[in-house]
GROMACS .gro file of C-alpha atoms in nm:
model
  205
    1MET     CA    1   0.739   2.570   0.351
    2LYS     CA    2   0.409   2.411   0.245
    3LYS     CA    3   0.588   2.192  -0.011
    4THR     CA    4   0.848   2.083   0.246
    5LEU     CA    5   0.578   1.994   0.498
    6MET     CA    6   0.395   1.786   0.237
    7THR     CA    7   0.718   1.608   0.136
    8TYR     CA    8   0.804   1.502   0.490
    9SER     CA    9   0.444   1.406   0.564
   10VAL     CA   10   0.443   1.171   0.264
   11LEU     CA   11   0.782   1.032   0.368
   12LEU     CA   12   0.645   0.947   0.713
   13ILE     CA   13   0.340   0.782   0.557
   14GLY     CA   14   0.558   0.583   0.316
   15ALA     CA   15   0.795   0.472   0.594
   16PHE     CA   16   0.501   0.367   0.812
   17LEU     CA   17   0.341   0.167   0.530
   18GLN     CA   18   0.671  -0.006   0.467
   19GLY     CA   19   0.712  -0.098   0.834
   20PHE     CA   20   0.346  -0.201   0.856
   21GLY     CA   21   0.379  -0.447   0.570
   22MET     CA   22   0.706  -0.590   0.699
   23SER     CA   23   0.613  -0.636   1.065
   24LEU     CA   24   0.256  -0.766   1.032
   25PHE     CA   25   0.271  -0.972   0.713
   26LEU     CA   26   0.629  -1.070   0.624
   27PHE     CA   27   0.845  -1.090   0.938
   28PRO     CA   28   0.611  -1.337   1.119
   29HIS     CA   29   0.710  -1.586   0.843
   30SER     CA   30   1.078  -1.472   0.845
   31ILE     CA   31   1.028  -1.344   0.490
   32PRO     CA   32   1.266  -1.057   0.406
   33SER     CA   33   1.110  -0.776   0.205
   34GLY     CA   34   1.456  -0.675   0.085
   35GLY     CA   35   1.826  -0.707   0.145
   36ALA     CA   36   1.839  -0.497   0.463
   37ALA     CA   37   1.539  -0.683   0.602
   38GLY     CA   38   1.714  -1.010   0.517
   39LEU     CA   39   2.018  -0.899   0.716
   40ALA     CA   40   1.790  -0.789   1.001
   41ILE     CA   41   1.624  -1.131   1.014
   42LEU     CA   42   1.967  -1.299   1.022
   43MET     CA   43   2.082  -1.075   1.311
   44ASN     CA   44   1.758  -1.152   1.493
   45HIS     CA   45   1.816  -1.523   1.432
   46TRP     CA   46   2.183  -1.524   1.533
   47PHE     CA   47   2.205  -1.260   1.808
   48ASP     CA   48   1.841  -1.229   1.920
   49PHE     CA   49   1.842  -0.855   1.846
   50SER     CA   50   1.499  -0.697   1.809
   51LEU     CA   51   1.387  -0.671   1.446
   52GLY     CA   52   1.355  -0.292   1.467
   53PHE     CA   53   1.710  -0.247   1.601
   54SER     CA   54   1.848  -0.502   1.354
   55LEU     CA   55   1.685  -0.314   1.068
   56TRP     CA   56   1.844   0.013   1.175
   57LEU     CA   57   2.183  -0.156   1.219
   58ALA     CA   58   2.165  -0.312   0.872
   59ASN     CA   59   2.101   0.031   0.719
   60ALA     CA   60   2.373   0.224   0.903
   61ALA     CA   61   2.665   0.131   0.675
   62PHE     CA   62   2.476   0.212   0.354
   63LEU     CA   63   2.381   0.558   0.483
   64LEU     CA   64   2.750   0.652   0.483
   65PHE     CA   65   2.766   0.577   0.109
   66ALA     CA   66   2.442   0.766   0.055
   67LEU     CA   67   2.587   1.080   0.216
   68LYS     CA   68   2.870   1.096  -0.036
   69TYR     CA   69   2.672   0.992  -0.343
   70PHE     CA   70   2.330   1.155  -0.295
   71GLY     CA   71   2.407   1.449  -0.065
   72TYR     CA   72   2.284   1.569   0.273
   73THR     CA   73   1.917   1.635   0.192
   74TRP     CA   74   1.849   1.292   0.042
   75THR     CA   75   2.044   1.118   0.319
   76PHE     CA   76   1.864   1.315   0.592
   77ARG     CA   77   1.528   1.218   0.445
   78THR     CA   78   1.639   0.856   0.424
   79ILE     CA   79   1.754   0.858   0.789
   80ILE     CA   80   1.409   0.987   0.892
   81SER     CA   81   1.245   0.716   0.679
   82VAL     CA   82   1.465   0.438   0.819
   83ALA     CA   83   1.407   0.557   1.177
   84THR     CA   84   1.030   0.573   1.122
   85THR     CA   85   1.023   0.227   0.966
   86SER     CA   86   1.238   0.079   1.245
   87MET     CA   87   1.017   0.231   1.516
   88THR     CA   88   0.706   0.105   1.336
   89VAL     CA   89   0.850  -0.246   1.316
   90SER     CA   90   0.960  -0.239   1.682
   91PHE     CA   91   0.618  -0.126   1.803
   92LEU     CA   92   0.401  -0.347   1.583
   93THR     CA   93   0.603  -0.667   1.630
   94SER     CA   94   0.582  -0.630   2.009
   95GLN     CA   95   0.229  -0.496   2.047
   96VAL     CA   96   0.015  -0.624   1.759
   97VAL     CA   97  -0.067  -0.985   1.683
   98ILE     CA   98  -0.287  -1.078   1.388
   99PRO     CA   99  -0.401  -1.425   1.278
  100HIS     CA  100  -0.215  -1.558   0.974
  101VAL     CA  101  -0.467  -1.759   0.774
  102ASN     CA  102  -0.265  -1.810   0.457
  103ILE     CA  103   0.101  -1.736   0.392
  104TYR     CA  104   0.036  -1.633   0.031
  105LEU     CA  105  -0.224  -1.378   0.140
  106ASP     CA  106   0.032  -1.242   0.388
  107ILE     CA  107   0.292  -1.222   0.113
  108LEU     CA  108   0.048  -1.033  -0.110
  109GLY     CA  109  -0.055  -0.796   0.169
  110GLY     CA  110   0.303  -0.735   0.276
  111SER     CA  111   0.416  -0.678  -0.083
  112VAL     CA  112   0.143  -0.422  -0.147
  113PHE     CA  113   0.209  -0.216   0.167
  114PHE     CA  114   0.586  -0.245   0.127
  115GLY     CA  115   0.578  -0.157  -0.243
  116ILE     CA  116   0.356   0.148  -0.195
  117GLY     CA  117   0.567   0.266   0.098
  118VAL     CA  118   0.903   0.236  -0.080
  119GLY     CA  119   0.756   0.383  -0.400
  120LEU     CA  120   0.644   0.693  -0.209
  121LEU     CA  121   0.984   0.728  -0.043
  122ILE     CA  122   1.172   0.713  -0.373
  123ARG     CA  123   0.926   0.945  -0.545
  124PHE     CA  124   0.960   1.211  -0.275
  125GLY     CA  125   1.337   1.213  -0.261
  126ALA     CA  126   1.436   0.947  -0.009
  127SER     CA  127   1.462   0.570   0.017
  128SER     CA  128   1.392   0.288   0.256
  129GLY     CA  129   1.767   0.253   0.304
  130GLY     CA  130   1.951  -0.077   0.276
  131MET     CA  131   1.990  -0.221  -0.071
  132VAL     CA  132   1.776   0.057  -0.219
  133ILE     CA  133   2.082   0.283  -0.189
  134PRO     CA  134   2.320   0.079  -0.411
  135ALA     CA  135   2.024  -0.006  -0.634
  136LEU     CA  136   1.954   0.363  -0.695
  137MET     CA  137   2.325   0.428  -0.756
  138ILE     CA  138   2.339   0.154  -1.021
  139ALA     CA  139   2.002   0.249  -1.169
  140SER     CA  140   2.096   0.616  -1.208
  141TYR     CA  141   2.433   0.526  -1.363
  142LYS     CA  142   2.297   0.265  -1.604
  143ASN     CA  143   1.952   0.422  -1.652
  144TRP     CA  144   1.784   0.099  -1.541
  145SER     CA  145   1.466   0.040  -1.342
  146PRO     CA  146   1.538   0.086  -0.967
  147GLY     CA  147   1.293  -0.189  -0.873
  148LYS     CA  148   1.454  -0.447  -1.101
  149VAL     CA  149   1.808  -0.360  -0.990
  150MET     CA  150   1.702  -0.392  -0.627
  151MET     CA  151   1.552  -0.734  -0.696
  152GLY     CA  152   1.878  -0.859  -0.847
  153ILE     CA  153   2.085  -0.745  -0.548
  154ASN     CA  154   1.840  -0.885  -0.295
  155LEU     CA  155   1.838  -1.232  -0.452
  156PHE     CA  156   2.187  -1.301  -0.317
  157ILE     CA  157   2.081  -1.217   0.039
  158PHE     CA  158   1.760  -1.419   0.005
  159LEU     CA  159   1.962  -1.726  -0.093
  160PHE     CA  160   2.178  -1.685   0.216
  161ASN     CA  161   1.868  -1.651   0.437
  162SER     CA  162   1.726  -1.968   0.288
  163LEU     CA  163   2.044  -2.161   0.369
  164VAL     CA  164   2.057  -2.038   0.729
  165ILE     CA  165   1.687  -2.042   0.826
  166ASP     CA  166   1.466  -2.225   0.574
  167TYR     CA  167   1.505  -2.301   0.203
  168LYS     CA  168   1.141  -2.203   0.143
  169ILE     CA  169   1.223  -1.844   0.237
  170VAL     CA  170   1.392  -1.776  -0.096
  171VAL     CA  171   1.078  -1.880  -0.284
  172TYR     CA  172   0.853  -1.664  -0.069
  173ALA     CA  173   1.098  -1.372  -0.086
  174ILE     CA  174   1.115  -1.388  -0.467
  175ILE     CA  175   0.735  -1.386  -0.490
  176CYS     CA  176   0.731  -1.086  -0.254
  177GLN     CA  177   0.996  -0.909  -0.459
  178PHE     CA  178   0.810  -0.974  -0.785
  179PHE     CA  179   0.498  -0.800  -0.658
  180SER     CA  180   0.665  -0.524  -0.455
  181THR     CA  181   0.919  -0.415  -0.719
  182ASN     CA  182   0.646  -0.376  -0.980
  183ILE     CA  183   0.441  -0.173  -0.732
  184ILE     CA  184   0.749   0.041  -0.652
  185ASP     CA  185   0.802   0.119  -1.021
  186PHE     CA  186   0.430   0.191  -1.070
  187VAL     CA  187   0.411   0.433  -0.775
  188GLN     CA  188   0.735   0.604  -0.878
  189GLU     CA  189   0.630   0.655  -1.241
  190PHE     CA  190   0.257   0.717  -1.191
  191LYS     CA  191   0.158   1.055  -1.330
  192LEU     CA  192  -0.100   1.240  -1.126
  193PRO     CA  193  -0.377   1.391  -1.340
  194LYS     CA  194  -0.383   1.767  -1.356
  195ILE     CA  195  -0.691   1.921  -1.203
  196ASN     CA  196  -0.824   2.228  -1.379
  197LEU     CA  197  -0.977   2.449  -1.117
  198LEU     CA  198  -1.299   2.623  -1.220
  199THR     CA  199  -1.288   2.998  -1.250
  200PRO     CA  200  -1.578   3.246  -1.252
  201ASN     CA  201  -1.556   3.254  -1.632
  202TRP     CA  202  -1.556   2.877  -1.688
  203ARG     CA  203  -1.881   2.867  -1.886
  204LYS     CA  204  -1.859   2.885  -2.261
  205ARG     CA  205  -2.025   3.194  -2.394
   0.00000   0.00000   0.00000
C-alpha cells in the first residue's frame, strides 16, 4: 500500500511538472513539447479548442493501443497522468500569465520541467501519453533509447506544425526536444544511492 501510494504521488508530480513546463514556457510560443502537444496546438489553431482539451483528445487514440500492448495497470496510470497534465495545462493557461523575456530561456525552462516530468512518469510505470506510447513500443522491441525514438517520431509532427503556423517552430521544437529527451533518459536511468541506516552497533570495535 505504501509503495502504491508513493508511485501514484510521483506520477501526479511528474504529470504536473510536464503540464507546468508546457503551459507556462512552451505553449505561449506555440512550441510543441512533443507529438501530442503538436497535434493539440494544431487543433487549437484550427478549431479553437482549449489546449487542455486538445491535449486530452490527441492522447485518446494512443491509449487504446497502450491498453493492448502494455496492459491495464500501465494504461490506467497513463490515463491519470494525461488527465493531470491536461487539467494543469487548462488551469495554468487560463489563470497564470508570466512575462516572457527571452524565448530561449523559455525553451530551456520548458524543456527542463517537461523532461523531468516525463522521465518520472516513465520511471514509475506510466507515460505522458501521445507519441511516448509508440516510442516505448519501438524502444522495447528494438532495445533503443526511448527519448531518442520519441524525438524521431516527433520531428514529423514538428515539420507539419511549422508549415501550418510558423517555420521557426520546428527549430524551437528541435532545440526543446534535444534538451528534454536527454533529461528524460537521465531521469529514467539515474540510480539512486543506497542509504545505509545506522544501527546501534555501527561503531567499529
